[in-house]
Amino acid sequence: MISAILVMALGAVVLGAALGYASIKFKVEGDPLVEKIDAILPQTQCGQCGYPGCKPYAEAIAKGEADINCCPPGGDEGIRKLADLLGREFKPLSGEHGVEKPKSVAFVDEQFCIGCTLCIQACPVDAIVGAAKQMHTIVAAQCTGCELCVEPCPVDCIAMVPIAESVETWKWRYPVFEIKPAGTAR
Amino acid sequence: MSLLRKLFDFHGGVKPAYHKEPSTTQPIAQAPLPAELVIPLHQSIGGVPRPLVQAGETVKKGQLIGGPDGFVSSAVHASTSGVVKAVEMRRMPHTSGLSALCVVIEPDGKDEWIERKPVPWRSLPPDEVRDILRDAGVVGLGGAVFPSYLKVNPGKKGHLDTLVINGAECEPFITCDDLQMRERGETIVRGAAIMRDLTRAGQVLIGIEDNKPEAIAAMQAAVRTVGAERIEIVPIPTRYPAGGAKQLIRVLTGIEVPHGKRSTDYGVQCFNTGTIYAIYEALELGQPLVSRIVTVAGNVERPRNFEVRFGTPMRDVVALAGAKPDTDRIIMGGPMMGYAMPGDEVPVVKATNCILVGSPALFPPPPPEMPCIRCGECAKACPADLQPFEMYWFSRAKIFGKAQEYHLFDCIECGCCAFVCPSRIPLVDYYRFAKSEIWAREQEKEAADVARERYEFRLAREEREKAEKAAKLAAKAAETKAKLAQQEAAKAAEGAAPAPVASDDAKKALIAAAMERAKQQAAAPLNTDNLSSDQKAQIADAEARRAQALQAEGKD
């Protein structure tokens, strides 16, 4: 009787120790769900969803505070991926957060820039180069097209320029032609 | 010896009608200078070369007009002498019909070369020879236009076992390599000898499909004339796509280069005969790549090969062969892998091995696509050992991850699967669609990763700046506090009745000290020592102005 209790107790101690060790050794840092959601978000950091960046929005989705259809730059495809990841139903982009636009980059009109640095402070990815009373310019390769610099400019010299398709970025078209019932065509 | 060589077999492949004879009846002709040359800057895989000339500049034939940009990039040269009319966007020889930066040259008719000097490549370090090839604009002329200098590399072992030279030319209609081997075999063999020495190759195998007996004979004669050692002409069975690099390596050496590996890892490298010819010209003549041999075939009166300067409008080259009246399209490349051109004014570029002129009779519109019946014919025909039907389903359903799992990127787009498909599904269109979507996504993902990193760095930076500022303030406060405590201690030491210092008093003392400092600053005497009367007068003037300004401010 006693030996049986001892054996069970020993088993419990050994297994407990193994589990305890594993929980320290293989500890998961942070919330992996947040990381997964963040990987789907487009990292525009535009704040159109109502959160200060993509990561905070990802955290809000993971907590269940935010819906999955608040990210206009991610578009329908982004929502679909989030729905897949979270096992939810797809829903169209909510209108209050904006509409999906073609990808663009900001452009500073050198004629009018007064060098106020307000746009530099607004840029979430430090993609604007300049100094006080010096003309500013956008590093196009790093611009995410978030439009956050457009609003603060006191002289309205920043415009969003859509990225044109080039030979390098051109994509082969989907070879399937959808057949639609007569009347709904076009 | 060559008769005894053991050849290997690659999986799949097809035997389409070759249509090669018509364009081989005539020797290579020189295409005349056009009225205007439009030379695209981006003619190879990799970075877009920077334009080095401006409108109005005079250029000579062979002058550098586009400098290589980045590690994978190749130079572009003026293909005749003349005046640069413009550096502007022009329509590219690309299915999209989009424009890219081109240098437009108006020829002066003299066709005057820059100074050309042979390169002492034997005495130069390999890095310098590679730089010379890059600056000579030599790229793979088989159609892939990969910068050749990156391939002139003996690999990890320091030497190659086998250098494979690709004269297979397996695609129907195309005969440019065939004619070049027939007429310029000696130069190709000399070029092969150069490459043999540069890559320290044990043997050089020049593979030629056995439907080109004239080329085989010419090349064998050339090897004898040149007396080249360790160079062998190997006739191989005619089967499309024997001219694919991986397929030819397989046929000649039996080595199957696995997914994700390079052929140099196995001691093999492969070059096209046209590329070898260009390397010879670049090193032995010091002549950059400014022209190539182009087959004009299909729906034309006089199919023939022409040596064409890059930038010549395709329309001019087609006119030399005489397009038939029912011509409805121009294809760059062959019927299996070629691309439809957006118009006939687009220029001949380094990738243009063939201009195939089409008509509804020659290439009838494809019959309607039927559903896939899973017969597996495509898998039997695939020379890359893939399962085309699986890749087709996943590409069509836009499940790109799965398509990639079936090794979509090992597909060489040879078109064998579509050729044998009984349902006449344009399979390659689906693969091209899926590949370009995957590339676009990967680029987007890379951009997003960079943006995430930069955003997080900015947040961290703001946090750090805040902390630094707080630390600075705290340090300053501590310093003043310590000073005051010292003063108190000094007072106590003097023996005066020390008032007990409460924390409230300490704060008050701090404020008092600050106010004292401010007062001192305000009352700080002006520097009036050792001044000349002149300077004193100036100071008085300034003071008067300041007083006036203060008065004016007071009025407002």
Short mmCIF file of N, CA and C in Angstrom, two decimals, chain A residues 35 38-45 52-56 77 81 103 120-128 139 141-142 144 165-176, chain B residues 42 46 48 92 94-96 98-100 339 369 395-398 426 429-430 432-434 436-437 440-441 443-445 447-452 454-458 461-462:
data_model
loop_
_atom_site.label_atom_id
_atom_site.label_comp_id
_atom_site.label_asym_id
_atom_site.label_seq_id
_atom_site.Cartn_x
_atom_site.Cartn_y
_atom_site.Cartn_z
N GLU A 35 1.67 38.24 -33.05
CA GLU A 35 2.71 38.21 -34.09
C GLU A 35 2.11 37.77 -35.43
N ASP A 38 -0.04 40.45 -36.81
CA ASP A 38 0.82 41.55 -37.25
C ASP A 38 1.49 41.22 -38.58
N ALA A 39 1.80 39.94 -38.78
CA ALA A 39 2.44 39.55 -40.03
C ALA A 39 1.50 39.71 -41.22
N ILE A 40 0.20 39.61 -40.97
CA ILE A 40 -0.76 39.77 -42.08
C ILE A 40 -1.01 41.25 -42.37
N LEU A 41 -0.98 42.08 -41.34
CA LEU A 41 -1.27 43.50 -41.54
C LEU A 41 -0.19 44.13 -42.43
N PRO A 42 -0.57 45.14 -43.24
CA PRO A 42 0.35 45.64 -44.27
C PRO A 42 1.49 46.53 -43.74
N GLN A 43 1.51 46.85 -42.48
CA GLN A 43 2.57 47.66 -41.87
C GLN A 43 2.65 49.06 -42.47
N THR A 44 1.52 49.56 -42.91
CA THR A 44 1.49 50.93 -43.41
C THR A 44 1.62 51.91 -42.25
N GLN A 45 1.23 51.52 -41.07
CA GLN A 45 1.28 52.33 -39.85
C GLN A 45 0.47 53.61 -40.01
N PRO A 52 -2.83 53.37 -32.96
CA PRO A 52 -1.67 54.16 -33.40
C PRO A 52 -0.72 53.44 -34.34
N GLY A 53 -0.93 52.20 -34.65
CA GLY A 53 -0.05 51.50 -35.58
C GLY A 53 -0.58 50.11 -35.82
N CYS A 54 0.16 49.34 -36.66
CA CYS A 54 -0.32 48.00 -37.00
C CYS A 54 -0.25 47.07 -35.80
N LYS A 55 0.83 47.17 -35.02
CA LYS A 55 0.99 46.30 -33.86
C LYS A 55 -0.14 46.51 -32.83
N PRO A 56 -0.44 47.76 -32.46
CA PRO A 56 -1.55 47.95 -31.51
C PRO A 56 -2.88 47.42 -32.04
N GLU A 77 -8.28 41.29 -49.32
CA GLU A 77 -7.42 40.12 -49.19
C GLU A 77 -6.90 39.99 -47.76
N LYS A 81 -7.47 36.91 -45.11
CA LYS A 81 -6.39 36.18 -44.42
C LYS A 81 -6.62 36.19 -42.91
N LYS A 103 -1.78 51.68 -54.13
CA LYS A 103 -0.62 52.03 -53.33
C LYS A 103 0.06 53.28 -53.88
N ILE A 120 8.22 65.46 -40.80
CA ILE A 120 9.22 64.51 -40.30
C ILE A 120 8.75 63.91 -38.99
N GLN A 121 8.16 64.79 -38.14
CA GLN A 121 7.68 64.30 -36.86
C GLN A 121 6.48 63.36 -37.03
N ALA A 122 5.72 63.56 -38.12
CA ALA A 122 4.51 62.75 -38.30
C ALA A 122 4.82 61.39 -38.91
N CYS A 123 5.93 61.27 -39.63
CA CYS A 123 6.20 60.03 -40.38
C CYS A 123 6.47 58.87 -39.44
N PRO A 124 5.69 57.79 -39.53
CA PRO A 124 5.85 56.69 -38.60
C PRO A 124 7.06 55.80 -38.90
N VAL A 125 7.63 55.92 -40.10
CA VAL A 125 8.74 55.04 -40.45
C VAL A 125 10.01 55.83 -40.76
N ASP A 126 10.06 57.09 -40.33
CA ASP A 126 11.26 57.93 -40.54
C ASP A 126 11.69 57.92 -42.00
N ALA A 127 10.74 58.11 -42.91
CA ALA A 127 11.09 58.05 -44.33
C ALA A 127 11.24 59.45 -44.93
N ILE A 128 11.27 60.47 -44.09
CA ILE A 128 11.44 61.83 -44.60
C ILE A 128 12.79 62.36 -44.12
N VAL A 139 11.94 59.60 -48.83
CA VAL A 139 12.67 58.44 -49.35
C VAL A 139 11.59 57.46 -49.86
N ALA A 141 11.46 54.71 -51.41
CA ALA A 141 11.56 53.26 -51.19
C ALA A 141 11.06 52.88 -49.80
N GLN A 142 11.12 53.84 -48.85
CA GLN A 142 10.72 53.51 -47.49
C GLN A 142 9.34 54.03 -47.13
N THR A 144 5.51 54.25 -46.80
CA THR A 144 4.47 53.22 -46.81
C THR A 144 3.16 53.76 -47.38
N GLU A 165 2.62 51.23 -62.67
CA GLU A 165 3.10 49.88 -63.00
C GLU A 165 4.28 50.01 -63.95
N SER A 166 5.33 49.24 -63.69
CA SER A 166 6.47 49.27 -64.60
C SER A 166 6.68 47.86 -65.16
N VAL A 167 7.63 47.77 -66.10
CA VAL A 167 7.90 46.46 -66.70
C VAL A 167 8.32 45.47 -65.61
N GLU A 168 9.03 45.97 -64.59
CA GLU A 168 9.51 45.08 -63.52
C GLU A 168 8.38 44.62 -62.60
N THR A 169 7.39 45.50 -62.36
CA THR A 169 6.34 45.14 -61.40
C THR A 169 5.08 44.61 -62.08
N TRP A 170 5.09 44.59 -63.41
CA TRP A 170 3.92 44.12 -64.14
C TRP A 170 3.65 42.65 -63.82
N LYS A 171 2.36 42.33 -63.70
CA LYS A 171 2.00 40.95 -63.37
C LYS A 171 1.21 40.33 -64.52
N TRP A 172 1.46 39.04 -64.74
CA TRP A 172 0.67 38.32 -65.74
C TRP A 172 -0.78 38.27 -65.26
N ARG A 173 -1.68 38.46 -66.20
CA ARG A 173 -3.10 38.48 -65.85
C ARG A 173 -3.61 37.07 -65.55
N TYR A 174 -4.65 37.01 -64.77
CA TYR A 174 -5.29 35.73 -64.47
C TYR A 174 -5.92 35.21 -65.76
N PRO A 175 -5.54 34.00 -66.20
CA PRO A 175 -5.99 33.57 -67.53
C PRO A 175 -7.44 33.10 -67.59
N VAL A 176 -8.16 33.18 -66.50
CA VAL A 176 -9.56 32.72 -66.53
C VAL A 176 -10.47 33.91 -66.75
N HIS B 42 17.37 48.70 -69.72
CA HIS B 42 17.23 47.45 -68.98
C HIS B 42 17.11 46.29 -69.95
N GLY B 46 18.30 41.70 -63.49
CA GLY B 46 18.99 42.45 -62.45
C GLY B 46 18.70 43.93 -62.51
N VAL B 48 18.56 47.98 -63.06
CA VAL B 48 18.44 48.80 -64.27
C VAL B 48 19.68 49.70 -64.36
N MET B 92 8.53 48.99 -74.49
CA MET B 92 9.54 47.93 -74.41
C MET B 92 9.07 46.69 -75.18
N HIS B 94 8.04 43.86 -74.56
CA HIS B 94 7.55 43.12 -73.40
C HIS B 94 6.05 42.99 -73.55
N THR B 95 5.51 41.86 -73.14
CA THR B 95 4.09 41.59 -73.33
C THR B 95 3.20 42.68 -72.73
N SER B 96 3.66 43.29 -71.64
CA SER B 96 2.83 44.29 -70.95
C SER B 96 2.56 45.50 -71.83
N LEU B 98 4.30 48.11 -71.62
CA LEU B 98 4.67 49.27 -70.82
C LEU B 98 5.98 49.86 -71.33
N SER B 99 6.24 51.08 -70.86
CA SER B 99 7.43 51.78 -71.32
C SER B 99 8.51 51.74 -70.26
N ALA B 100 9.75 51.93 -70.70
CA ALA B 100 10.87 52.04 -69.78
C ALA B 100 11.89 52.99 -70.41
N TYR B 339 7.14 35.51 -76.48
CA TYR B 339 6.16 36.46 -75.96
C TYR B 339 5.60 37.28 -77.11
N GLU B 369 -10.73 26.23 -74.16
CA GLU B 369 -10.12 25.48 -73.08
C GLU B 369 -11.18 24.56 -72.47
N SER B 395 -2.69 27.04 -59.01
CA SER B 395 -2.53 28.38 -59.58
C SER B 395 -3.90 28.95 -59.94
N ARG B 396 -4.74 28.11 -60.51
CA ARG B 396 -6.06 28.54 -60.93
C ARG B 396 -6.90 28.93 -59.73
N ALA B 397 -6.75 28.17 -58.62
CA ALA B 397 -7.51 28.47 -57.41
C ALA B 397 -6.83 29.55 -56.58
N LYS B 398 -5.71 30.05 -57.07
CA LYS B 398 -4.93 31.08 -56.38
C LYS B 398 -4.46 30.62 -55.00
N PRO B 426 -4.11 26.45 -71.55
CA PRO B 426 -2.85 27.20 -71.66
C PRO B 426 -2.12 27.18 -70.30
N ASP B 429 0.38 29.89 -69.05
CA ASP B 429 -0.21 31.18 -68.65
C ASP B 429 -0.54 31.17 -67.17
N TYR B 430 -1.02 30.03 -66.70
CA TYR B 430 -1.35 29.93 -65.27
C TYR B 430 -0.08 30.01 -64.42
N ARG B 432 2.77 31.43 -65.21
CA ARG B 432 3.32 32.79 -65.25
C ARG B 432 2.53 33.69 -64.33
N PHE B 433 1.21 33.53 -64.37
CA PHE B 433 0.34 34.33 -63.48
C PHE B 433 0.71 34.06 -62.03
N ALA B 434 0.81 32.78 -61.66
CA ALA B 434 1.09 32.44 -60.26
C ALA B 434 2.46 32.93 -59.84
N SER B 436 4.20 35.50 -61.05
CA SER B 436 4.29 36.95 -60.87
C SER B 436 3.51 37.38 -59.63
N GLU B 437 2.41 36.68 -59.31
CA GLU B 437 1.69 37.01 -58.07
C GLU B 437 2.55 36.73 -56.85
N ALA B 440 5.24 39.33 -56.48
CA ALA B 440 4.69 40.60 -56.00
C ALA B 440 4.43 40.51 -54.50
N ARG B 441 3.87 39.38 -54.07
CA ARG B 441 3.58 39.21 -52.65
C ARG B 441 4.85 39.22 -51.82
N GLN B 443 7.62 40.66 -52.53
CA GLN B 443 8.13 42.02 -52.46
C GLN B 443 7.34 42.84 -51.45
N GLU B 444 6.02 42.68 -51.48
CA GLU B 444 5.18 43.40 -50.52
C GLU B 444 5.54 43.03 -49.10
N LYS B 445 5.79 41.74 -48.91
CA LYS B 445 6.11 41.27 -47.57
C LYS B 445 7.44 41.85 -47.11
N ALA B 447 8.74 44.66 -48.09
CA ALA B 447 8.52 46.07 -47.80
C ALA B 447 7.84 46.23 -46.44
N ALA B 448 6.87 45.34 -46.14
CA ALA B 448 6.17 45.42 -44.87
C ALA B 448 7.12 45.14 -43.71
N ASP B 449 8.03 44.18 -43.91
CA ASP B 449 8.99 43.86 -42.85
C ASP B 449 9.90 45.06 -42.57
N VAL B 450 10.34 45.71 -43.66
CA VAL B 450 11.19 46.89 -43.48
C VAL B 450 10.40 47.96 -42.74
N ALA B 451 9.14 48.17 -43.13
CA ALA B 451 8.32 49.21 -42.49
C ALA B 451 8.12 48.89 -41.02
N ARG B 452 7.90 47.60 -40.71
CA ARG B 452 7.69 47.23 -39.31
C ARG B 452 8.93 47.52 -38.49
N ARG B 454 11.31 49.66 -39.16
CA ARG B 454 11.55 51.11 -39.04
C ARG B 454 10.57 51.73 -38.04
N TYR B 455 9.33 51.24 -38.03
CA TYR B 455 8.33 51.76 -37.10
C TYR B 455 8.73 51.43 -35.67
N GLU B 456 9.16 50.18 -35.47
CA GLU B 456 9.55 49.78 -34.11
C GLU B 456 10.79 50.52 -33.67
N PHE B 457 11.71 50.76 -34.61
CA PHE B 457 12.91 51.52 -34.28
C PHE B 457 12.53 52.94 -33.87
N ARG B 458 11.57 53.52 -34.59
CA ARG B 458 11.15 54.88 -34.27
C ARG B 458 10.55 54.93 -32.86
N ARG B 461 13.24 54.67 -30.43
CA ARG B 461 14.03 55.90 -30.40
C ARG B 461 13.31 56.96 -29.58
N GLU B 462 12.00 57.11 -29.80
CA GLU B 462 11.23 58.11 -29.06
C GLU B 462 11.29 57.82 -27.57
#
